[in-house]
Amino acid sequence: MRRMRNLVVTTACAALLAAFPAAAADTIKVGAILAVTGPAAFLGAPEAKTLEMLAAQVNAAGGIKGMKVELLIKDSAGDAEKALSLAKQLVEEEKVFAILGPSTSGESMKIKQYMDENATLLLSCAAAEAITTPVLKWVFKTPQNDANAVRWIFGDIQKKGLKKVGVLNSNTGFGKAGRGQLEKLAPEFGIEIAIAEEYDKAAVDLDAEVTKLKAKDVQAVINWSIEPAQSKVPVSVRKLGWNVPVYQSHGFGNVKYAEACGPAAEGVLFPAGRLLVADVLPDSHPQKALLVKYKKDYEASAKEAVSTFGGHAYDAFTLLMKAIEIGGPDKEKARAALENLKGFVGTAGIFNFSPQDHNGLGMDAFEMLTATKDCKFVLAR
Amino acid sequence: MSGAAAAAVPGCAASMTSDILLQFCVAGVTYGVIYGVVAIGFTIIYNTTGIINFAQGEFLMLGAMTAVTLQRFVPLPAAILGAVAITMLVGAALEVLFIRWLTRPSVLRMIMITIGLSIVIREVALHVWDEKSHALPYFTGDAVSALTVAGAKISPQVLWVVGVCGAMVLLLGLFFHATPLGRQMRACASNRDAARLCGINARNMVTLSFVLSAGMGALAGCVVSPITFVQYDSGTALAIKGFTAAILGGLGSTAGAAAGGVVLGLLESFSVWFLPAAYKDAVAITVMLGVLFVRPTGILGNAEAARLRGH
């Protein structure tokens, strides 16, 4: 009896030992650090839903190179310190193959050095150009550069013949980086930033700030943030009876932000990827099929309107899958594959990576969009 | 041509300045009234229990979120009334479950309990609702409609906020001074033991103070939500500002709390004019620290009364 039991235990142990390496070879662990809650939840929540949907799709189709994708989504609540400790947890304890995210620029800046030192791929879903400039070997990002967003906005302002603008930004990594780009590029376009003010990311009302801009008599207002507070800017401008163009950053690409503006959304201009206007693209456009499919899939599974932020996670995930497909489950080979990837169609644009460019998107990844009276996004004409 | 333009500018600048000053006042009073109402919530509970309820901001959040949900099924006024009633029940439940059975709790323990409760309420709200920000529709007009008063633009919702909050303060004053129940609460506030000797049920008065301050918070949350939006974690920031206003006005004084709120709101608003806007939130903290160092009894507080209460 006793020998029997020993045998059973030994067999069980052997089976376990045999099972574990097998399981490790059959799955690939992908970490994700997203601001699912907190002030950047309009970014992180659609990103998380997108990743869950894509992982399920890949696994249903038999996985990637025969490996199931095991997705570990961690909520950072938009907190950079928390993002760093989550990155350490994912890399050191979970030994993930790569990390997708974080959602915000501040968090991405905080963890990029750590990821590079630990030789684990980071595909950031945040926009600040500083994330991939200077290039770190292991750090990539999927959203369009803020510098290009600035060029689109200044180009439009120049076309309107305006010279003097006022800038508002939130006190986050994204807001500060955007303001830096605005101040850097303004002279190139012959535009004067007469006043620049920063507000708290959790601000509930911006009447006082906008009043200060109005007193400077600027000809256009540019706001740079990704939090719900950005909806307060057009509201305050219009409420004060002030009839100047209002520009938002590409951080405005969630229709909920326009809805939060109510009637003030009408006419707000912002550069964004083509995802939000997928339906009106010509069928010949190389992104059309992918955009329409993602939009349809997302809206069916998440039961809410698609946003550019979910698109950034879509790009991060599909790029990683492509890199694994080419390079296999080897971190260095997958990284090299990603770095040399050209002509990859994503939601944000056509990615052309190189050792000097870990963003891979150019000016053509943007269109100038505007919101209509009933809070729909359309191409600005 | 250039001469005409130059001549037009100074006059224009002068009229602009007075308009703009008024506009800053309007913005300041709007924030200020909101802070004032939170401060009054602190005051009511402090007066009857001697504790600071750090979950006060959560009452505003709960009220507004509940009203947003109810509003899908019933008309706006009914939704607000329902939300106020539900939040009052939550306030009563908190007191009965977590506070009532404590015998002579230390101040530190009470702070721990109320901070803990505020975290629990936030997390529960995150699960009951979601991470998104919500808002009730504007009661009158919409986000951009504004009345022009002497060159300044005032959103009709601001009038609702000022009106409703002002009415609450007046009714509360009446309640405390002209009704037997209000007098009993005040008796508990000034001397709990003596009040009990007179046959007042002090414990019920404490429950009532939680109910009242929850109801006030909820109503305020509903009225301000079209302007400020509300999400599961909006209570914290409001609680800090409200607490500052309460201290500024002298903890324990309802009128002081209301005045403290308006003063704080105006200070914040005008700080944007003089300083970079980034320092706006630092103003509240600076004011709070300043008052605590220089005049801990508050601007309108009475040093004598504070000392007596301490004994």
XYZ file of C-alpha atoms in Angstrom:
692
model
C 0.000 0.000 0.000
C 2.726 2.333 1.058
C 4.846 1.503 -2.001
C 1.810 2.091 -4.116
C 1.360 5.559 -2.662
C 5.030 6.410 -3.144
C 4.744 5.341 -6.716
C 1.733 7.539 -7.259
C 3.523 10.531 -5.720
C 6.651 9.927 -7.781
C 4.668 9.574 -10.951
C 2.753 12.737 -10.188
C 6.000 14.611 -9.590
C 7.483 13.303 -12.784
C 4.363 14.265 -14.659
C 4.508 17.753 -13.179
C 8.172 18.138 -14.087
C 7.443 16.975 -17.568
C 4.399 19.205 -17.862
C 6.068 22.480 -16.919
C 8.709 22.855 -19.600
C 6.126 21.673 -22.092
C 3.717 24.363 -20.938
C 6.450 26.974 -21.143
C 7.209 26.069 -24.735
C 3.541 26.102 -25.677
C 2.725 29.567 -24.360
C 4.322 32.939 -24.711
C 3.807 35.423 -21.903
C 3.032 38.969 -22.974
C 2.737 41.647 -20.297
C 0.710 44.839 -20.650
C 0.816 47.895 -18.374
C -2.248 50.027 -19.051
C -4.028 52.880 -17.296
C -7.302 50.948 -17.141
C -8.551 53.212 -14.323
C -7.621 56.723 -13.204
C -7.428 59.947 -15.201
C -6.131 58.230 -18.362
C -8.828 55.548 -18.322
C -10.165 56.707 -21.716
C -6.839 55.430 -23.083
C -6.151 52.375 -20.961
C -9.635 50.848 -20.890
C -10.058 50.548 -24.710
C -6.445 49.362 -24.925
C -7.104 46.565 -22.441
C -10.300 45.541 -24.249
C -8.450 45.536 -27.564
C -5.625 43.345 -26.261
C -8.030 40.845 -24.702
C -9.948 40.638 -27.967
C -6.788 40.183 -30.068
C -5.258 37.576 -27.753
C -8.484 35.586 -27.888
C -8.491 35.836 -31.691
C -4.868 34.670 -31.984
C -5.386 31.798 -29.547
C -8.600 30.708 -31.270
C -6.658 30.527 -34.520
C -4.067 28.195 -32.918
C -1.712 30.770 -31.416
C 1.451 32.266 -32.836
C 3.952 29.710 -34.245
C 2.109 27.044 -32.266
C 2.345 28.994 -28.985
C -0.668 30.264 -27.077
C -0.483 33.908 -26.045
C -0.818 34.370 -22.294
C -1.754 37.994 -21.726
C -1.033 39.595 -18.341
C -2.734 42.994 -18.157
C -1.763 45.173 -15.184
C -3.603 48.372 -14.258
C -1.224 51.248 -13.483
C -4.041 53.809 -13.007
C -1.806 56.186 -14.982
C 0.729 56.333 -12.142
C 4.354 56.315 -13.321
C 5.755 54.888 -10.064
C 3.233 52.089 -10.177
C 4.054 51.432 -13.825
C 7.700 50.958 -12.912
C 6.967 48.469 -10.136
C 4.580 46.597 -12.449
C 7.294 46.471 -15.130
C 9.730 44.975 -12.599
C 7.112 42.455 -11.529
C 6.377 41.433 -15.120
C 10.031 41.187 -16.160
C 11.560 39.655 -13.028
C 8.770 37.453 -11.662
C 6.612 36.664 -14.665
C 9.542 36.664 -17.088
C 7.376 38.052 -19.878
C 8.571 38.054 -23.476
C 7.590 41.687 -24.039
C 5.540 44.482 -22.482
C 2.823 46.370 -24.332
C 2.031 49.904 -23.111
C 2.123 51.912 -20.912
C -0.785 54.079 -21.996
C 0.723 57.438 -21.076
C 3.943 59.232 -21.966
C 4.936 59.911 -18.353
C 4.758 56.208 -17.500
C 6.592 55.209 -20.681
C 9.424 57.652 -19.942
C 9.652 56.230 -16.429
C 10.088 52.587 -17.433
C 11.911 52.764 -20.777
C 15.409 52.764 -19.237
C 14.546 49.788 -17.073
C 13.214 47.814 -20.043
C 16.309 48.602 -22.079
C 18.658 47.547 -19.274
C 16.765 44.285 -18.873
C 16.701 43.553 -22.599
C 12.946 43.099 -22.850
C 10.877 44.602 -25.679
C 8.670 47.565 -24.809
C 6.009 48.624 -27.297
C 4.672 51.843 -25.794
C 1.158 53.053 -26.614
C 2.054 56.652 -25.720
C 2.809 59.490 -28.079
C 5.637 61.710 -26.813
C 8.516 61.733 -29.277
C 10.970 61.610 -26.349
C 10.033 57.953 -25.743
C 11.934 56.841 -28.849
C 14.253 59.845 -29.212
C 17.071 59.103 -28.611
C 16.520 55.532 -29.718
C 16.859 52.860 -27.050
C 17.565 49.398 -28.395
C 14.553 47.674 -26.798
C 12.006 50.505 -26.793
C 9.457 51.080 -29.582
C 6.210 53.020 -29.731
C 3.107 52.830 -31.901
C 1.327 56.231 -31.765
C 2.328 59.030 -34.097
C 4.960 61.489 -32.823
C 3.753 64.585 -31.010
C 6.160 66.691 -33.106
C 4.248 65.683 -36.239
C 0.933 66.472 -34.568
C 2.343 69.924 -33.771
C 3.420 70.377 -37.413
C -0.102 69.520 -38.624
C -1.648 72.018 -36.221
C 0.823 74.818 -36.970
C 0.440 74.111 -40.693
C -3.321 74.558 -40.389
C -2.936 77.741 -38.330
C -0.481 79.109 -40.892
C -2.940 78.321 -43.695
C -5.597 80.332 -41.852
C -3.128 83.257 -41.713
C -3.055 83.372 -37.906
C 0.081 84.327 -35.969
C -0.554 84.565 -32.230
C -1.682 81.511 -30.291
C -2.303 80.518 -26.671
C -1.336 77.102 -25.338
C -2.841 75.048 -22.518
C -1.465 71.722 -21.359
C -2.071 69.283 -18.524
C 0.681 68.569 -16.011
C 1.406 65.092 -17.345
C 4.260 63.677 -19.378
C 2.176 63.951 -22.547
C 1.087 67.520 -21.824
C 4.564 68.751 -20.944
C 6.197 66.999 -23.917
C 3.587 68.469 -26.275
C 4.138 71.962 -24.922
C 7.878 71.490 -25.413
C 7.335 70.563 -29.077
C 4.937 73.485 -29.593
C 7.469 75.949 -28.182
C 10.291 74.381 -30.189
C 8.509 74.348 -33.550
C 6.546 77.640 -33.364
C 9.377 79.784 -34.826
C 9.619 77.467 -37.883
C 6.038 78.383 -38.763
C 6.355 82.051 -37.825
C 3.877 81.588 -34.996
C 4.113 83.348 -31.644
C 3.006 81.571 -28.472
C 1.778 84.595 -26.526
C 0.869 82.613 -23.422
C 1.252 79.031 -22.243
C -0.448 77.744 -19.114
C -0.444 74.377 -17.393
C -3.354 72.874 -15.441
C -3.813 69.879 -13.182
C -4.708 66.638 -14.940
C -7.715 66.261 -12.639
C -8.921 69.855 -13.155
C -12.702 70.136 -12.999
C -13.075 73.564 -14.568
C -10.804 75.720 -16.707
C -12.748 78.990 -16.890
C -10.034 80.933 -15.065
C -7.239 79.577 -17.275
C -9.163 80.243 -20.489
C -10.046 83.741 -19.289
C -6.341 84.416 -18.884
C -5.718 83.298 -22.479
C -8.579 85.431 -23.702
C -7.086 88.466 -22.002
C -3.961 87.977 -24.136
C -6.120 88.293 -27.226
C -4.695 85.223 -28.958
C -6.068 84.123 -32.336
C -6.222 80.387 -31.649
C -6.155 78.062 -28.638
C -4.103 74.870 -28.639
C -4.628 72.361 -25.846
C -2.379 69.373 -25.133
C -3.652 66.642 -22.815
C -5.180 63.193 -22.761
C -7.417 63.495 -19.683
C -11.145 64.303 -19.497
C -10.110 67.839 -18.483
C -9.345 68.546 -22.163
C -13.089 68.625 -22.864
C -13.313 71.647 -20.573
C -11.203 73.743 -22.927
C -13.664 74.092 -25.837
C -16.516 74.381 -23.315
C -14.858 77.305 -21.523
C -13.834 79.004 -24.775
C -17.346 78.887 -26.240
C -19.049 79.711 -22.936
C -16.984 82.876 -22.721
C -18.396 83.766 -26.120
C -14.946 83.557 -27.648
C -14.927 82.649 -31.312
C -11.389 81.430 -32.050
C -10.324 78.080 -33.526
C -9.682 75.470 -30.835
C -7.044 72.817 -31.574
C -6.631 69.657 -29.549
C -3.753 67.195 -29.665
C -4.084 63.669 -31.043
C -4.991 62.846 -27.441
C -8.562 63.887 -28.324
C -9.141 60.726 -30.394
C -11.886 59.182 -28.267
C -15.376 60.279 -29.259
C -16.298 60.367 -25.557
C -14.113 63.450 -25.210
C -16.148 65.170 -27.922
C -19.397 64.061 -26.315
C -18.222 65.530 -23.005
C -17.884 68.912 -24.772
C -21.561 68.899 -25.741
C -22.320 71.581 -28.330
C -18.832 73.074 -27.809
C -17.332 70.105 -29.687
C -18.441 71.520 -33.010
C -15.467 72.740 -34.994
C -12.748 71.495 -32.638
C -9.751 70.555 -34.804
C -7.210 67.837 -34.052
C -4.732 65.666 -35.935
C -5.411 61.930 -35.681
C -4.928 58.621 -37.406
C -7.496 57.437 -39.933
C -9.222 54.962 -37.639
C -11.898 57.456 -36.616
C -12.812 58.164 -40.232
C -12.308 54.624 -41.561
C -15.748 54.576 -43.171
C -15.097 57.512 -45.484
C -11.660 56.359 -46.720
C -11.516 55.267 -50.376
C -11.486 51.473 -50.764
C -8.076 51.709 -52.411
C -6.456 53.120 -49.255
C -4.006 50.545 -47.860
C -5.309 50.946 -44.301
C -9.004 50.750 -45.192
C -9.622 46.998 -44.813
C -7.710 46.733 -41.547
C -9.351 49.806 -40.021
C -12.861 48.718 -40.920
C -12.273 45.218 -39.553
C -10.788 46.430 -36.246
C -13.577 48.976 -35.832
C -16.234 46.329 -36.460
C -14.596 43.718 -34.200
C -13.997 46.193 -31.391
C -17.442 47.705 -31.466
C -19.012 44.232 -31.471
C -16.941 42.911 -28.559
C -16.586 46.056 -26.395
C -19.994 47.556 -27.237
C -18.599 51.095 -27.438
C -17.233 53.364 -30.156
C -13.697 52.645 -31.303
C -10.923 55.092 -30.293
C -7.424 55.764 -31.612
C -6.042 54.619 -28.242
C -7.358 51.087 -28.637
C -5.776 51.308 -32.094
C -2.343 51.976 -30.573
C -2.679 48.785 -28.519
C -3.850 46.976 -31.669
C -0.698 48.098 -33.464
C 1.546 47.167 -30.517
C 0.031 43.681 -30.340
C 0.035 42.945 -34.076
C 3.593 44.299 -34.434
C 4.761 42.016 -31.631
C 3.028 39.035 -33.244
C 4.704 39.879 -36.551
C 8.096 40.135 -34.837
C 7.607 36.724 -33.180
C 6.424 35.261 -36.456
C 9.661 36.382 -38.152
C 12.120 36.049 -35.272
C 10.570 33.221 -33.271
C 10.354 33.105 -29.471
C 13.834 34.586 -29.086
C 13.911 38.072 -27.592
C 16.878 39.360 -29.575
C 15.731 37.888 -32.876
C 12.211 39.248 -32.448
C 13.632 42.672 -31.587
C 15.837 42.669 -34.667
C 12.873 41.589 -36.797
C 10.804 44.482 -35.457
C 13.594 46.990 -36.006
C 13.849 46.036 -39.675
C 10.132 45.751 -40.349
C 8.955 47.843 -43.325
C 5.568 48.607 -44.811
C 3.592 47.122 -41.921
C -0.001 48.333 -42.080
C -1.382 49.384 -38.704
C -4.238 51.531 -37.408
C -1.987 54.568 -36.880
C -0.401 54.387 -40.344
C 2.150 52.407 -42.314
C 5.086 51.514 -40.051
C 8.638 51.616 -41.485
C 11.043 50.901 -38.647
C 14.811 51.256 -38.781
C 17.639 51.246 -36.219
C 17.346 55.062 -36.208
C 13.535 55.188 -36.022
C 11.622 53.127 -33.453
C 8.316 54.815 -34.219
C 8.259 54.210 -37.937
C 5.478 56.699 -38.729
C 5.708 59.907 -40.751
C 3.591 63.013 -41.278
C 1.281 61.052 -43.579
C 0.041 58.984 -40.605
C -2.143 61.943 -39.613
C -5.237 63.575 -41.018
C -6.759 66.775 -39.651
C -10.122 65.858 -38.132
C -12.915 67.942 -36.712
C -16.000 67.254 -34.646
C -19.493 67.897 -35.954
C -22.417 69.345 -34.061
C -23.647 65.874 -33.071
C -20.173 64.892 -31.822
C -19.032 62.790 -34.774
C -15.467 62.922 -36.095
C -15.037 63.829 -39.766
C -12.170 64.922 -42.007
C -11.603 68.672 -41.748
C -11.909 70.359 -45.119
C -4.543 103.660 -39.911
C -1.970 102.550 -37.397
C -2.772 105.616 -35.287
C -6.453 104.650 -35.125
C -5.548 101.135 -34.125
C -3.221 102.402 -31.409
C -5.890 104.757 -30.084
C -8.461 101.979 -29.951
C -6.254 99.641 -27.971
C -6.006 101.433 -24.576
C -9.762 101.921 -24.234
C -10.344 98.375 -25.283
C -7.776 97.127 -22.780
C -9.440 99.026 -19.920
C -12.877 97.561 -20.561
C -11.316 94.145 -21.156
C -9.658 94.257 -17.744
C -12.817 94.884 -15.756
C -14.642 92.191 -17.746
C -11.846 89.793 -17.047
C -11.669 90.577 -13.347
C -15.392 89.905 -13.119
C -14.940 86.693 -15.051
C -12.312 85.542 -12.541
C -14.773 86.390 -9.736
C -17.459 84.265 -11.369
C -15.063 81.337 -11.758
C -13.879 81.755 -8.170
C -17.373 81.905 -6.692
C -18.326 78.793 -8.661
C -15.458 76.743 -7.233
C -15.892 78.438 -3.879
C -19.517 77.472 -3.410
C -18.677 73.851 -4.220
C -15.839 73.852 -1.665
C -18.120 75.584 0.813
C -20.746 72.852 0.621
C -18.158 70.131 1.178
C -16.821 72.178 4.082
C -20.279 72.389 5.642
C -20.547 68.609 5.405
C -17.296 68.347 7.383
C -18.612 70.865 9.888
C -21.886 69.087 10.630
C -20.180 65.823 11.490
C -17.335 67.536 13.329
C -19.790 69.412 15.496
C -21.704 66.379 16.674
C -18.831 63.919 16.892
C -15.589 65.864 17.012
C -14.260 63.819 14.103
C -13.285 64.766 10.580
C -15.084 62.516 8.137
C -12.560 62.051 5.345
C -15.163 60.195 3.305
C -17.088 63.478 2.844
C -15.983 63.907 -0.782
C -17.247 60.424 -1.566
C -20.794 61.512 -0.672
C -20.684 64.009 -3.566
C -19.399 61.347 -5.923
C -22.016 58.805 -4.776
C -24.839 61.326 -5.121
C -23.860 62.363 -8.622
C -23.138 58.832 -9.883
C -26.412 57.486 -8.466
C -28.342 60.352 -10.051
C -26.665 59.706 -13.426
C -27.798 56.078 -13.250
C -31.335 56.838 -12.022
C -31.725 59.515 -14.657
C -31.886 56.800 -17.308
C -35.158 55.590 -15.804
C -36.856 58.615 -14.223
C -36.978 62.377 -14.883
C -34.070 64.497 -13.631
C -35.660 65.933 -10.442
C -36.797 62.479 -9.336
C -33.369 61.057 -10.091
C -31.712 63.709 -7.939
C -34.146 63.190 -5.062
C -33.634 59.437 -5.297
C -29.848 59.845 -5.342
C -29.975 62.108 -2.290
C -32.156 59.596 -0.429
C -29.904 56.668 -1.341
C -26.759 58.542 -0.319
C -28.411 59.469 3.001
C -29.062 55.776 3.592
C -25.419 55.038 2.796
C -24.383 57.752 5.267
C -26.600 56.238 7.960
C -25.324 52.748 7.213
C -21.692 53.876 7.496
C -22.347 55.436 10.881
C -24.332 52.487 12.235
C -21.891 49.862 10.979
C -18.526 51.484 11.599
C -18.816 54.397 14.026
C -21.714 53.814 16.409
C -20.336 50.870 18.357
C -17.027 52.552 19.162
C -16.741 53.789 22.740
C -14.663 56.933 23.017
C -12.518 56.289 19.935
C -9.258 58.215 19.632
C -8.972 60.887 16.955
C -6.312 58.904 15.125
C -8.539 55.832 15.020
C -11.422 57.830 13.607
C -9.174 59.325 10.926
C -8.016 55.836 9.972
C -11.585 54.562 9.825
C -12.936 57.395 7.677
C -9.960 57.329 5.298
C -10.398 53.572 5.021
C -14.093 54.025 4.313
C -13.363 56.584 1.610
C -11.034 54.121 -0.133
C -13.600 51.323 0.123
C -16.374 53.541 -1.268
C -14.150 54.557 -4.197
C -13.273 50.970 -5.061
C -16.890 49.849 -4.752
C -17.935 52.731 -7.019
C -15.316 51.666 -9.567
C -16.925 48.229 -9.693
C -20.556 49.315 -9.523
C -20.075 51.948 -12.222
C -16.892 52.150 -14.279
C -13.728 54.167 -14.736
C -15.350 56.711 -17.060
C -16.401 60.223 -16.174
C -20.131 60.936 -16.152
C -22.316 64.013 -15.843
C -25.948 64.937 -15.443
C -27.306 67.128 -18.239
C -27.256 70.864 -17.674
C -30.432 71.777 -15.750
C -30.982 74.818 -17.979
C -29.476 75.284 -21.415
C -26.296 73.409 -22.298
C -22.530 73.465 -21.852
C -22.007 76.672 -23.805
C -25.071 78.715 -22.919
C -24.182 81.702 -20.801
C -25.817 84.817 -19.410
C -23.910 88.036 -19.856
C -23.748 90.115 -16.690
C -21.689 93.307 -16.900
C -19.491 91.748 -19.558
C -18.861 88.497 -17.690
C -20.317 85.205 -18.899
C -22.158 83.095 -16.364
C -23.335 79.582 -17.091
C -26.936 79.050 -15.902
C -25.659 75.985 -14.078
C -23.514 78.246 -11.894
C -26.703 80.016 -10.812
C -28.179 76.617 -9.974
C -25.094 75.735 -7.945
C -25.105 79.023 -6.057
C -28.885 78.935 -5.585
C -29.129 75.341 -4.391
C -26.085 75.572 -2.145
C -27.218 78.920 -0.733
C -30.662 77.491 -0.011
C -29.069 74.503 1.696
C -27.032 76.745 3.981
C -30.113 78.818 4.878
C -32.289 75.770 5.527
C -29.552 74.198 7.594
C -29.311 77.379 9.683
C -33.074 77.317 10.203
C -32.963 73.637 11.080
C -30.242 74.111 13.690
C -31.815 77.157 15.296
C -35.552 76.798 14.917
C -36.365 73.098 15.256
C -36.182 70.937 18.403
C -34.151 68.322 16.559
C -31.650 70.925 15.395
C -31.324 72.283 18.902
C -30.725 68.774 20.224
C -27.922 68.350 17.700
C -26.383 71.624 18.760
C -26.683 70.607 22.393
C -24.719 67.445 21.614
C -22.165 69.540 19.813
C -21.516 71.888 22.708
C -21.566 69.284 25.460
C -22.363 65.703 24.738
C -22.535 64.510 28.344
C -24.780 67.331 29.453
C -27.011 66.735 26.450
C -27.371 63.087 27.378
C -28.255 64.066 30.959
C -31.073 66.114 29.476
C -32.421 62.986 27.823
C -31.100 63.540 24.320
C -30.086 60.379 22.503
C -26.590 61.463 21.486
C -25.943 58.392 19.368
C -28.980 59.048 17.209
C -27.820 62.633 16.785
C -24.510 61.348 15.444
C -26.320 59.125 12.950
C -28.472 62.071 11.966
C -25.370 64.196 11.374
C -24.012 61.583 8.963
C -27.385 61.422 7.191
C -27.554 65.207 6.882
C -24.047 65.632 5.629
C -24.424 62.716 3.192
C -27.615 64.262 1.830
C -26.032 67.701 1.460
C -23.014 66.189 -0.229
C -25.159 64.191 -2.624
C -27.285 67.173 -3.625
C -24.189 69.309 -4.130
C -22.625 66.524 -6.195
C -25.693 66.414 -8.451
C -25.799 70.178 -9.000
C -22.112 70.550 -9.802
C -21.742 67.412 -11.933
C -22.742 69.040 -15.260
C -19.848 71.491 -14.804
C -17.213 69.310 -13.184
C -18.118 65.780 -14.387
C -17.794 62.995 -11.871
C -15.998 59.686 -11.780
C -15.337 57.127 -9.069
C -12.299 58.975 -7.700
C -13.465 62.610 -7.899
C -14.300 62.710 -4.182
C -10.718 62.941 -2.929
C -9.729 66.231 -4.529
C -13.009 67.830 -3.419
C -12.502 66.585 0.125
C -9.058 68.214 0.335
C -10.403 71.540 -0.912
C -13.476 71.293 1.318
C -11.346 70.482 4.339
C -9.169 73.508 3.619
C -12.266 75.684 3.390
C -13.583 74.257 6.663
C -10.306 75.034 8.427
C -10.134 78.467 6.851
C -13.598 79.236 8.175
C -12.849 77.808 11.610
C -13.910 74.179 12.059
C -17.353 74.020 13.541
C -18.868 77.147 12.087
C -21.361 76.590 9.261
C -21.279 80.187 8.069
C -17.504 80.151 8.422
C -17.299 77.040 6.250
C -19.396 78.636 3.515
C -17.348 81.829 3.650
C -14.101 79.853 3.783
C -15.126 78.031 0.615
C -15.841 81.215 -1.304
C -12.611 82.849 -0.118
C -10.625 79.784 -1.160
C -12.356 79.662 -4.554
C -11.611 83.337 -5.211
C -7.994 82.908 -4.097
C -7.559 79.988 -6.479
C -9.188 81.795 -9.345
C -7.194 84.995 -8.937
C -3.978 83.070 -8.391
C -4.314 82.029 -12.040
C -4.209 85.695 -12.995
C -1.049 86.486 -11.041
C 0.842 83.191 -11.069
C 1.328 80.475 -13.666
C -1.868 78.393 -13.621
C 0.175 75.348 -12.652
C 0.262 76.674 -9.065
C -3.515 76.810 -8.690
C -3.787 73.707 -6.550
C -0.778 74.649 -4.468
C -2.741 77.712 -3.333
C -5.241 75.615 -1.377
C -2.534 73.654 0.407
C -0.543 76.821 1.164
C -3.636 78.463 2.608
C -4.383 75.417 4.741
C -0.857 75.249 6.126
C -0.774 79.002 6.659
C -4.006 78.965 8.635
C -2.918 75.971 10.691
C 0.353 77.695 11.604
C -0.834 81.248 12.137
C -4.445 81.060 13.223
C -5.491 77.463 13.903
C -8.979 78.581 14.935
C -9.717 79.805 11.422
C -10.613 83.246 10.162
C -14.123 83.258 11.610
C -13.466 80.710 14.348
C -13.561 81.705 17.976
C -10.425 80.828 19.935
C -12.341 80.784 23.215
C -14.986 78.383 21.920
C -12.368 76.107 20.414
C -10.533 75.899 23.703
C -13.712 75.170 25.657
C -14.662 72.423 23.246
C -11.224 70.915 23.691
C -11.876 70.396 27.403
